[in-house]
mmCIF file of C-alpha atoms and ligand atoms in Angstrom:
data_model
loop_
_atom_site.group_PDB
_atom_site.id
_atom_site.type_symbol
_atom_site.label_atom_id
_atom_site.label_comp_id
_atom_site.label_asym_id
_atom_site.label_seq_id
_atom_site.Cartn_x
_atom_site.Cartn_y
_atom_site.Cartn_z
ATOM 1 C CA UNK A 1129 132.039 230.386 40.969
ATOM 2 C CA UNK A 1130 128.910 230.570 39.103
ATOM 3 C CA UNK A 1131 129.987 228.391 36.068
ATOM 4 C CA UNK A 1132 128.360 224.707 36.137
ATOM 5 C CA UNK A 1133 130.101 221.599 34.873
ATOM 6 C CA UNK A 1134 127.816 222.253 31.337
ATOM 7 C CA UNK A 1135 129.786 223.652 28.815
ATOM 8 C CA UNK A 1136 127.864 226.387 27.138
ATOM 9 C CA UNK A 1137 126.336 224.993 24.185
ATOM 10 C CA UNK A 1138 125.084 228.451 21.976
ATOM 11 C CA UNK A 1139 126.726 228.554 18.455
ATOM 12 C CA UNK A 1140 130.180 229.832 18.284
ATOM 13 C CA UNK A 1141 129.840 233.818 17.995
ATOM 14 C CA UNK A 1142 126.691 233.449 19.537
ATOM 15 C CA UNK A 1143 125.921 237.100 21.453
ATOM 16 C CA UNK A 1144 124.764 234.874 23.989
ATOM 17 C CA UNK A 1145 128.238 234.505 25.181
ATOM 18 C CA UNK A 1146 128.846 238.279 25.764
ATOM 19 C CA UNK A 1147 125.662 238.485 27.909
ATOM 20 C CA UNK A 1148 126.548 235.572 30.201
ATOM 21 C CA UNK A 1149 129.656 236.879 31.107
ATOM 22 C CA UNK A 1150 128.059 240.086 31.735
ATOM 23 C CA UNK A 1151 125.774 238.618 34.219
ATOM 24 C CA UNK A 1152 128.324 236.403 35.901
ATOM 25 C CA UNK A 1153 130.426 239.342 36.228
ATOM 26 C CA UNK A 1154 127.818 241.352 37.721
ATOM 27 C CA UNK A 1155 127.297 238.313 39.831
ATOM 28 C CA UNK A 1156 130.460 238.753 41.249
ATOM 29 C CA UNK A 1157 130.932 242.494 41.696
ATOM 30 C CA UNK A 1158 128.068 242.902 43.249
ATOM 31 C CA UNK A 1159 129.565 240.233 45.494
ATOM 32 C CA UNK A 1160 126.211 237.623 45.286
ATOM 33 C CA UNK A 1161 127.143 234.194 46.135
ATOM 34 C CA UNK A 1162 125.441 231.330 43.814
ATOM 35 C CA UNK A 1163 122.764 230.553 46.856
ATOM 36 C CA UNK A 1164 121.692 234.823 47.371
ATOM 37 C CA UNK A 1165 119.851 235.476 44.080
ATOM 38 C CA UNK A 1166 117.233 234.074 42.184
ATOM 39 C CA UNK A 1167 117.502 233.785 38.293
ATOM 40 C CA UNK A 1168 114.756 232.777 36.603
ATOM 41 C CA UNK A 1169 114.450 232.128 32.351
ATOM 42 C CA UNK A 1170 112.368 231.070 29.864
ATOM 43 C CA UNK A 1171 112.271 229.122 26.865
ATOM 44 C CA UNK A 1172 114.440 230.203 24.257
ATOM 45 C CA UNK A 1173 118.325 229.684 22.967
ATOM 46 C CA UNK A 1174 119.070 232.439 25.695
ATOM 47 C CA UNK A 1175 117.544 230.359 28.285
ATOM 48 C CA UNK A 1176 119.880 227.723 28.126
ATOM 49 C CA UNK A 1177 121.588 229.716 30.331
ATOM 50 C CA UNK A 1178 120.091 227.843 32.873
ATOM 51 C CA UNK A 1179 121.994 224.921 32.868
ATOM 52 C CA UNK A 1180 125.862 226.713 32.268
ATOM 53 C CA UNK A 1181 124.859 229.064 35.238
ATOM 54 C CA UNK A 1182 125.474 228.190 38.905
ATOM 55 C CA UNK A 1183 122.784 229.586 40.844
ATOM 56 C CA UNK A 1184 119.119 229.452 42.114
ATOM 57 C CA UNK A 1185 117.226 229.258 39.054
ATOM 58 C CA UNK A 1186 113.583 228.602 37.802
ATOM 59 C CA UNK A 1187 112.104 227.664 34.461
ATOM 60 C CA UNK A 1188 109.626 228.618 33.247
ATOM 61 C CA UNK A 1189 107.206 228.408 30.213
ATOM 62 C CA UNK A 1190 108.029 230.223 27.116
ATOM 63 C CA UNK A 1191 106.809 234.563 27.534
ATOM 64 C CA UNK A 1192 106.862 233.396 31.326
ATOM 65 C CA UNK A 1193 109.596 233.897 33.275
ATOM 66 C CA UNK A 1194 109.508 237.550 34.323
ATOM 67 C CA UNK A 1195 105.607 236.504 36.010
ATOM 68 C CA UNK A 1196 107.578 234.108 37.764
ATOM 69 C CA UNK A 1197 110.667 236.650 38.606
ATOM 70 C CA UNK A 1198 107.628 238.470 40.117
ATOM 71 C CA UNK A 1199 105.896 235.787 42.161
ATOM 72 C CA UNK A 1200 109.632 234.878 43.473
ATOM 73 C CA UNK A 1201 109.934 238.495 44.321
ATOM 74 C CA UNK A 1202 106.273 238.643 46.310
ATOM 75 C CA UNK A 1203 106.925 235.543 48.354
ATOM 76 C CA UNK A 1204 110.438 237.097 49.552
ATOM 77 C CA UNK A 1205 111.361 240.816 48.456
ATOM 78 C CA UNK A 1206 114.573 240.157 50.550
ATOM 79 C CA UNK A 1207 116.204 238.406 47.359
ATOM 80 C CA UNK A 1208 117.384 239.589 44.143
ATOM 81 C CA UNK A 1209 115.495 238.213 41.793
ATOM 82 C CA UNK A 1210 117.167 238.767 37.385
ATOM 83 C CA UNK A 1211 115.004 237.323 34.855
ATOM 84 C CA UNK A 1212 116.471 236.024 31.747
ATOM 85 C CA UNK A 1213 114.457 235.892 28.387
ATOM 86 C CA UNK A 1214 114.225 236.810 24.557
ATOM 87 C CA UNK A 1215 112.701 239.690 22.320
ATOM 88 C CA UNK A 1216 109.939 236.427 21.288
ATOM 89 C CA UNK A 1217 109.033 235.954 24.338
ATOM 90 C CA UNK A 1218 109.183 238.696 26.218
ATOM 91 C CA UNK A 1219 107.863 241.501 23.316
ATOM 92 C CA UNK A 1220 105.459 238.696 21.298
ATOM 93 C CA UNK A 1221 104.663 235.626 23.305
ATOM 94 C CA UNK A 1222 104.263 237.340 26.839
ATOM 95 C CA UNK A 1223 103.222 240.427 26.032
ATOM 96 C CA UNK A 1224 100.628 241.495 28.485
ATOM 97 C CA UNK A 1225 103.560 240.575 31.147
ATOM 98 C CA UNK A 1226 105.976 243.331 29.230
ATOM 99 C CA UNK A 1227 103.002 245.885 29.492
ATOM 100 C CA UNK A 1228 101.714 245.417 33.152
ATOM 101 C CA UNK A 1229 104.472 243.983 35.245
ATOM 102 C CA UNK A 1230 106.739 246.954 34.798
ATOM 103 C CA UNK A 1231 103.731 249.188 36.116
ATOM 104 C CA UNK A 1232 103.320 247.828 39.065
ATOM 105 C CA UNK A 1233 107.301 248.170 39.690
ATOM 106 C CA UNK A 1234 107.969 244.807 40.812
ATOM 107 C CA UNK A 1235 111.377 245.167 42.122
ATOM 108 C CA UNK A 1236 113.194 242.125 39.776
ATOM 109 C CA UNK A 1237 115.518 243.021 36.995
ATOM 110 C CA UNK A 1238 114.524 241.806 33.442
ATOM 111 C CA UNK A 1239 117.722 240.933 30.898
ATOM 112 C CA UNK A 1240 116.327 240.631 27.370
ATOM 113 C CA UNK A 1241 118.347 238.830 24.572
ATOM 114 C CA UNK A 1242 116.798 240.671 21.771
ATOM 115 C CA UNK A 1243 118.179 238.780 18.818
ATOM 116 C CA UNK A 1244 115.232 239.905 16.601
ATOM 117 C CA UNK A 1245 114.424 236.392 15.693
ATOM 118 C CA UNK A 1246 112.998 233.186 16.999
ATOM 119 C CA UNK A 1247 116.214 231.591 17.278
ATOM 120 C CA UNK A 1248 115.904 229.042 18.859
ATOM 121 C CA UNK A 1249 112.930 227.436 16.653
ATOM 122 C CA UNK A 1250 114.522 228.248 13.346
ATOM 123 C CA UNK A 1251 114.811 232.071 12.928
ATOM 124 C CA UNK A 1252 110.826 233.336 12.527
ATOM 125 C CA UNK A 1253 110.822 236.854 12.944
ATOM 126 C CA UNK A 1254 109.067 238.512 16.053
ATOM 127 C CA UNK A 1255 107.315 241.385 17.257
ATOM 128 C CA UNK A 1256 110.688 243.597 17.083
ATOM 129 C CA UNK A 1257 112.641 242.130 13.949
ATOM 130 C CA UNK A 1258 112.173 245.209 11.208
ATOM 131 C CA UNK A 1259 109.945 246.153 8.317
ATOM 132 C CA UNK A 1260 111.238 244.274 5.240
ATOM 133 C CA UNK A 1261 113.357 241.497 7.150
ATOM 134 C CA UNK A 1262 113.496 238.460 5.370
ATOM 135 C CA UNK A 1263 112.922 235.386 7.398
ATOM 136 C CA UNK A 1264 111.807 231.934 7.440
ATOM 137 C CA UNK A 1265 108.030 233.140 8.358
ATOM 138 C CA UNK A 1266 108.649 236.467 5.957
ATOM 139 C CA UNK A 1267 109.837 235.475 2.832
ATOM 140 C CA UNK A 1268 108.509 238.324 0.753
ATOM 141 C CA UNK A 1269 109.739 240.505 3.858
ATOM 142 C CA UNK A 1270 108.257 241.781 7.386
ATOM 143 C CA UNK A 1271 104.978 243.862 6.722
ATOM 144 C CA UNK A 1272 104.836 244.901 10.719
ATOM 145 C CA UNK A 1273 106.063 247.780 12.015
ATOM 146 C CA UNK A 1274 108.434 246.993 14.846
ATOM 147 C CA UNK A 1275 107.595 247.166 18.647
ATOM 148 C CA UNK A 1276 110.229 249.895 20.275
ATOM 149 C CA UNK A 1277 110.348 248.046 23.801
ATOM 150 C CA UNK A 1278 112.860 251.470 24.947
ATOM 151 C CA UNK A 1279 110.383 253.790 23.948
ATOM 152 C CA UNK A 1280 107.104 251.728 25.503
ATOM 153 C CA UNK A 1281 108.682 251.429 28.747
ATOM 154 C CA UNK A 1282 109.335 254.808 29.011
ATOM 155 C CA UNK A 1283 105.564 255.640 28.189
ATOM 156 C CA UNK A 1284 104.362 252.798 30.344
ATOM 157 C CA UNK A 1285 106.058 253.942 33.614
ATOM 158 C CA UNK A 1286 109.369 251.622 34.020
ATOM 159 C CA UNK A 1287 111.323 253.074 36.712
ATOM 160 C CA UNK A 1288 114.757 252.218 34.865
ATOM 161 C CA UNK A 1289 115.130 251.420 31.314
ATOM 162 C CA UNK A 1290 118.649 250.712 29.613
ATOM 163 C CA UNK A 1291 119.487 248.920 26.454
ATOM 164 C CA UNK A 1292 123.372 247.428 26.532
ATOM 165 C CA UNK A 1293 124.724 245.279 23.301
ATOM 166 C CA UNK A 1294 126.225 241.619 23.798
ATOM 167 C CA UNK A 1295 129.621 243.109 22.454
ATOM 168 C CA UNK A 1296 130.679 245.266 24.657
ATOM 169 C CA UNK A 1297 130.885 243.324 27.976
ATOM 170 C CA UNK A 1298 132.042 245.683 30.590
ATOM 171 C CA UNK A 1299 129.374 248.314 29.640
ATOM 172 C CA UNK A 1300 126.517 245.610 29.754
ATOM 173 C CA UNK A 1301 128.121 244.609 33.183
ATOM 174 C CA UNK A 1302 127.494 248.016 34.673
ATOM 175 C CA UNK A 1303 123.892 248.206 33.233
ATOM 176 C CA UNK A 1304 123.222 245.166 35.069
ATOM 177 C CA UNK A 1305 124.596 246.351 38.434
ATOM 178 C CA UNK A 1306 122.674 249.073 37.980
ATOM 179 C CA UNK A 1307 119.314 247.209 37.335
ATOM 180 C CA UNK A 1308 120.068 244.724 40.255
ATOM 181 C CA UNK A 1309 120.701 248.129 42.499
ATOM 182 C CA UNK A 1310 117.924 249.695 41.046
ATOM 183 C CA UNK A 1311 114.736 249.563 43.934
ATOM 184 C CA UNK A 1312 111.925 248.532 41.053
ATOM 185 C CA UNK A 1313 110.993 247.136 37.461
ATOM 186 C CA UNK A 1314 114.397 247.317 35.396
ATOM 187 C CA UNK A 1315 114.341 246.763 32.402
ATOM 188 C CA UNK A 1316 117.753 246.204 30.083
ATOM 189 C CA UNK A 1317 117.564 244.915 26.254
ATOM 190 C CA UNK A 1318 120.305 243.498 25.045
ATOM 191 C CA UNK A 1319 121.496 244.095 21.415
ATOM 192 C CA UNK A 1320 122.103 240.378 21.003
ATOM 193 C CA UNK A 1321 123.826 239.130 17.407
ATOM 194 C CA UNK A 1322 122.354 236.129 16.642
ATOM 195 C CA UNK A 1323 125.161 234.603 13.613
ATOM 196 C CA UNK A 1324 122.728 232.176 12.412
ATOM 197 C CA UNK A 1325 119.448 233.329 11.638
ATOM 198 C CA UNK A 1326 120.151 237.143 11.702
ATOM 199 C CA UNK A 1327 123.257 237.963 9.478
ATOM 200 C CA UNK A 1328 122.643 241.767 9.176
ATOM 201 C CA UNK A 1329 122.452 242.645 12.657
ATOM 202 C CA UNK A 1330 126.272 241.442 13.284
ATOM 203 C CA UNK A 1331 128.960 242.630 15.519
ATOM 204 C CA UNK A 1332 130.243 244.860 12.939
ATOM 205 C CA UNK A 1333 126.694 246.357 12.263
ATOM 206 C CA UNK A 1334 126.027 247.333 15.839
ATOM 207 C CA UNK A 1335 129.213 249.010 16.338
ATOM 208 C CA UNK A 1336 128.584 251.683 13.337
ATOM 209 C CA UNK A 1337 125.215 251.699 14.417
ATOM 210 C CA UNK A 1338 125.211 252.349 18.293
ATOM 211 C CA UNK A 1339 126.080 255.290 20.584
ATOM 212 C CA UNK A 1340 126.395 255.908 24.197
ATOM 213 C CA UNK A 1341 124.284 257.648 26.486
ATOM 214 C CA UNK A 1342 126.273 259.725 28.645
ATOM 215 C CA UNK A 1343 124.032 259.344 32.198
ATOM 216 C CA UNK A 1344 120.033 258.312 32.981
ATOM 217 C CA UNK A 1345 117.492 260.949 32.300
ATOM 218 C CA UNK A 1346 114.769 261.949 34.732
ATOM 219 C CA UNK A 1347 112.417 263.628 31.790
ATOM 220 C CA UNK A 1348 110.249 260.564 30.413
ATOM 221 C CA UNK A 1349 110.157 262.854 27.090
ATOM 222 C CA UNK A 1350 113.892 263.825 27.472
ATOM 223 C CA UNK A 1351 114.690 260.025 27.007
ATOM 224 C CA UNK A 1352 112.151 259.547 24.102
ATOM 225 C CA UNK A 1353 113.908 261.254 21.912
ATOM 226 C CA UNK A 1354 116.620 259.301 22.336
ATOM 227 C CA UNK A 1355 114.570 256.009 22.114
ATOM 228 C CA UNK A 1356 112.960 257.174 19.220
ATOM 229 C CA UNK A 1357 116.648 257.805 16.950
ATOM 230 C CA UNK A 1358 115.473 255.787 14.232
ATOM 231 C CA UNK A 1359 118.783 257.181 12.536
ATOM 232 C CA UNK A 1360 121.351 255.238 14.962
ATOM 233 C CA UNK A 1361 120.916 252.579 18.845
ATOM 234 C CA UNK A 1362 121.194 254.503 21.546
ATOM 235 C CA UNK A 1363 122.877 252.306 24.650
ATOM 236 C CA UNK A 1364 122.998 252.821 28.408
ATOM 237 C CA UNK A 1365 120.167 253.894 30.761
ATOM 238 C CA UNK A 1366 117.689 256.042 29.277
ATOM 239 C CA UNK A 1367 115.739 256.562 32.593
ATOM 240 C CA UNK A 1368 115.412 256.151 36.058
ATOM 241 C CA UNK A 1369 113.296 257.491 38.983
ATOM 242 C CA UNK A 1370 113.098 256.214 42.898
ATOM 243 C CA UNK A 1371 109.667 255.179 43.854
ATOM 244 C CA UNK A 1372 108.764 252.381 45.816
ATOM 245 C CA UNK A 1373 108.551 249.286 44.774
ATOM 246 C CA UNK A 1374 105.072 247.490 44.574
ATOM 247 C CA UNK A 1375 106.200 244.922 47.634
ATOM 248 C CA UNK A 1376 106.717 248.088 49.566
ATOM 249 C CA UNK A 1377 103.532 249.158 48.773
ATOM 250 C CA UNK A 1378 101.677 245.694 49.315
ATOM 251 C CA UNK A 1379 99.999 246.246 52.713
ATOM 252 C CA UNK A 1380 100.735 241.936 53.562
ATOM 253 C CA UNK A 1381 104.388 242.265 53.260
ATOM 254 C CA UNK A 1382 105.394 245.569 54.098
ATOM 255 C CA UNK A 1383 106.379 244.129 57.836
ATOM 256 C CA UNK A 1384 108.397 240.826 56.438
ATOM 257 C CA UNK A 1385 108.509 238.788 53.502
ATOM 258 C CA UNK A 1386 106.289 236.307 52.906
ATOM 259 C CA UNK A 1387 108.222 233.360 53.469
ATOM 260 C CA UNK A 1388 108.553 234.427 57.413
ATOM 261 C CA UNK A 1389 104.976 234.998 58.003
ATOM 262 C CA UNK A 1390 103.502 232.206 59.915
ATOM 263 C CA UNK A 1391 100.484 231.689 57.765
ATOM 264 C CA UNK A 1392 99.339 228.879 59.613
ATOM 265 C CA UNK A 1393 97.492 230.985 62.044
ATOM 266 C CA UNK A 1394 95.584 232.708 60.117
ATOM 267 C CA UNK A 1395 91.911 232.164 60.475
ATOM 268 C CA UNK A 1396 89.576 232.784 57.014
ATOM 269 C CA UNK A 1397 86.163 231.563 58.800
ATOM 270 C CA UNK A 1398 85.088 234.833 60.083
ATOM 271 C CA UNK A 1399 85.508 236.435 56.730
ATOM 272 C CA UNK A 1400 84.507 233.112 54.888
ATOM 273 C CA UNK A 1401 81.228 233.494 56.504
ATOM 274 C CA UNK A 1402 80.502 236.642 54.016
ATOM 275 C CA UNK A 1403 80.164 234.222 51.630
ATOM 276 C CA UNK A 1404 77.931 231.711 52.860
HETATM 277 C C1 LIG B 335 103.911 228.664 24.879
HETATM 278 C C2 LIG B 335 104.958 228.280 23.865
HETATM 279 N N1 LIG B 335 104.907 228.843 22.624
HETATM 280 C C3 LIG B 335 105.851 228.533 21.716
HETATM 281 C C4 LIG B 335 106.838 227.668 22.031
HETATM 282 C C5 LIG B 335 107.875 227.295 20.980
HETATM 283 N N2 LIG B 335 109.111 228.038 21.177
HETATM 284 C C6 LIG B 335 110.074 227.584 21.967
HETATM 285 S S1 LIG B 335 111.461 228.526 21.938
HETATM 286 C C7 LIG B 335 110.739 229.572 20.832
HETATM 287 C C8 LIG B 335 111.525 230.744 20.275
HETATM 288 C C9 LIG B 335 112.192 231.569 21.324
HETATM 289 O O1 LIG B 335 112.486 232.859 20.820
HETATM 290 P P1 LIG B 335 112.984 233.959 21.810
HETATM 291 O O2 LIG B 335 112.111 234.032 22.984
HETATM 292 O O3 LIG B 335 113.221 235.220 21.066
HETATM 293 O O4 LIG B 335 114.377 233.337 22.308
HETATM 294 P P2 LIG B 335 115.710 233.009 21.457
HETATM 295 O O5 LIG B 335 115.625 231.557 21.066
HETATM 296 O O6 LIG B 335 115.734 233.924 20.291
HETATM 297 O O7 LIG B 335 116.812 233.250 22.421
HETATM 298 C C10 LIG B 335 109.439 229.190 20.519
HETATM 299 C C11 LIG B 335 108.552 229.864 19.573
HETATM 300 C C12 LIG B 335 106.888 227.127 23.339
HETATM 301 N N3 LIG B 335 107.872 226.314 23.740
HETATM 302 N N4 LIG B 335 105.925 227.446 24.234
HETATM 303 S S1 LIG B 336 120.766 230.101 16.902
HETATM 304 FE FE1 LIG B 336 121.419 232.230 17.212
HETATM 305 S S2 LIG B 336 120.743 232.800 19.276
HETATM 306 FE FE2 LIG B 336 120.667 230.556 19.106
HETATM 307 S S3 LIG B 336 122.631 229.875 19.953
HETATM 308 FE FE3 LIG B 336 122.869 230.021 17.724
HETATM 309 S S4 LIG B 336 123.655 232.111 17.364
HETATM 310 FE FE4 LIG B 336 122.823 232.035 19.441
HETATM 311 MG MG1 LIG B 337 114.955 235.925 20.127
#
């Protein structure tokens, strides 16, 4: 149901793969026909995605697409709204969008494929690839420390933070039902293998390198610890807490969504006046 004529076009063994089906399956269990959500993506290899996935969609500008997630979000709350994107854009290129749309707990869910690269330009490393990494942009090897996206959420009050890896399908499925359910910013990063420009961080590598988290915490500082393991990847949700979500807070929409308001009769002379 939500496959387009377009056959996929990511490298075979592309991590890529593993997400998609994730989502679609989500899709599906949380029984969202191709015309009731809103998927929006970005520039990147994982935002392909836009044209092998059959569903409302927007494109955006690379670093860009959870802002728009956001604005799709404000203008009606009454959809889900996922936005797709990588560790480049997301962590790097649209970085003041990582660190002040989750604190405002716009309700939209945000699926990062966190390759630790680049990709799609030719591998350059970015914000989260690690110290030492040799790259196309690092040949004598990263001198950056990496950004921890886990552990600044949790410190920069996300309301749900998970991390889920590309290879294990069924678990990233769940995260994602839980992010859609979730009423606020989600947040998931996906462990994403990238085969061509980031050969260490492969299938194999994750699994000896990953465990599970056995159920959200509610303790910010509780979760740290986990996000901070620099020892072994923690996946699942590391945190979650209710609080309402910023359209539920926004004193315009908290009767309807945006999109029913009949803004033509709204008159701004009175208050224009102020001005003149
Ligand atoms: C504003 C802007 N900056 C840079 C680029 C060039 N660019 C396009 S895709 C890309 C890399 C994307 O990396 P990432 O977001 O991690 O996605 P991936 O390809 O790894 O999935 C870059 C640098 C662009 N298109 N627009
Ligand atoms: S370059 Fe890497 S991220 Fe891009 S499609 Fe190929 S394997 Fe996937
Ligand atoms: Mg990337």
């Amino acid at each position: 149901m939500y496959n387009t004529k377009i056959k996929p076009t990511f490298c075979p063994g592309c991590g890529n793969y593993g997400i998609k089906q994730a989502l679609q399956s989500a899709l599906e269990q949380l029984d969202l026909k191709p015309h009731q959500a809103v998927i929006t993506y970005d520039v990147g290899c994982n935002s392909n995605m836009a044209d092998f996935i059959y569903a409302y969609g927007f494109h955006g500008l690379h670093g860009r697409s959870v802002p728009s997630a956001a604005g799709i979000k404000l203008a009606n709350h009454k959809l889900p709204v996922i936005a797709i994107i990588g560790d480049g854009a997301f962590y790097s290129e649209g970085g003041t969008h990582f660190l002040n749309l989750m604190r405002a707990n716009h309700d939209v869910t945000v699926i990062v494929h966190n390759n630790h690269r680049f990709s799609l330009t030719a591998g350059q490393y970015t914000s989260t690839t690690e110290e030492e990494t040799i790259t196309v942009t690092s040949p004598a090897g990263v001198i950056e420390e990496p950004v921890n996206p886990i552990a600044v959420s949790l410190v920069n009050h996300a309301t749900f933070v998970a991390r889920g890896f590309a290879g294990d399908v069924k678990h990233l499925t769940d995260l994602i039902i839980s992010g859609v359910k979730h009423k606020g910013f989600s947040l998931i990063d996906v462990l994403q293998p990238c085969v061509i420009w980031n050969k260490e961080q492969s299938y194999e590598w994750y699994k000896k390198n990953i465990y599970y988290l056995k159920k959200a915490d509610s303790k910010r500082q509780r979760a740290l610890k986990d996000a901070l393991n620099e020892k072994k990847l923690a996946v699942g949700v590391f945190y979650q807490e209710n609080k309402p979500a910023y359209h539920e807070e926004f004193p315009a929409l908290i009767k309807k969504p945006l999109v029913y308001q009949d803004i033509r009769k709204i008159d701004i002379r009175e208050v224009m006046k102020e001005f003149g």
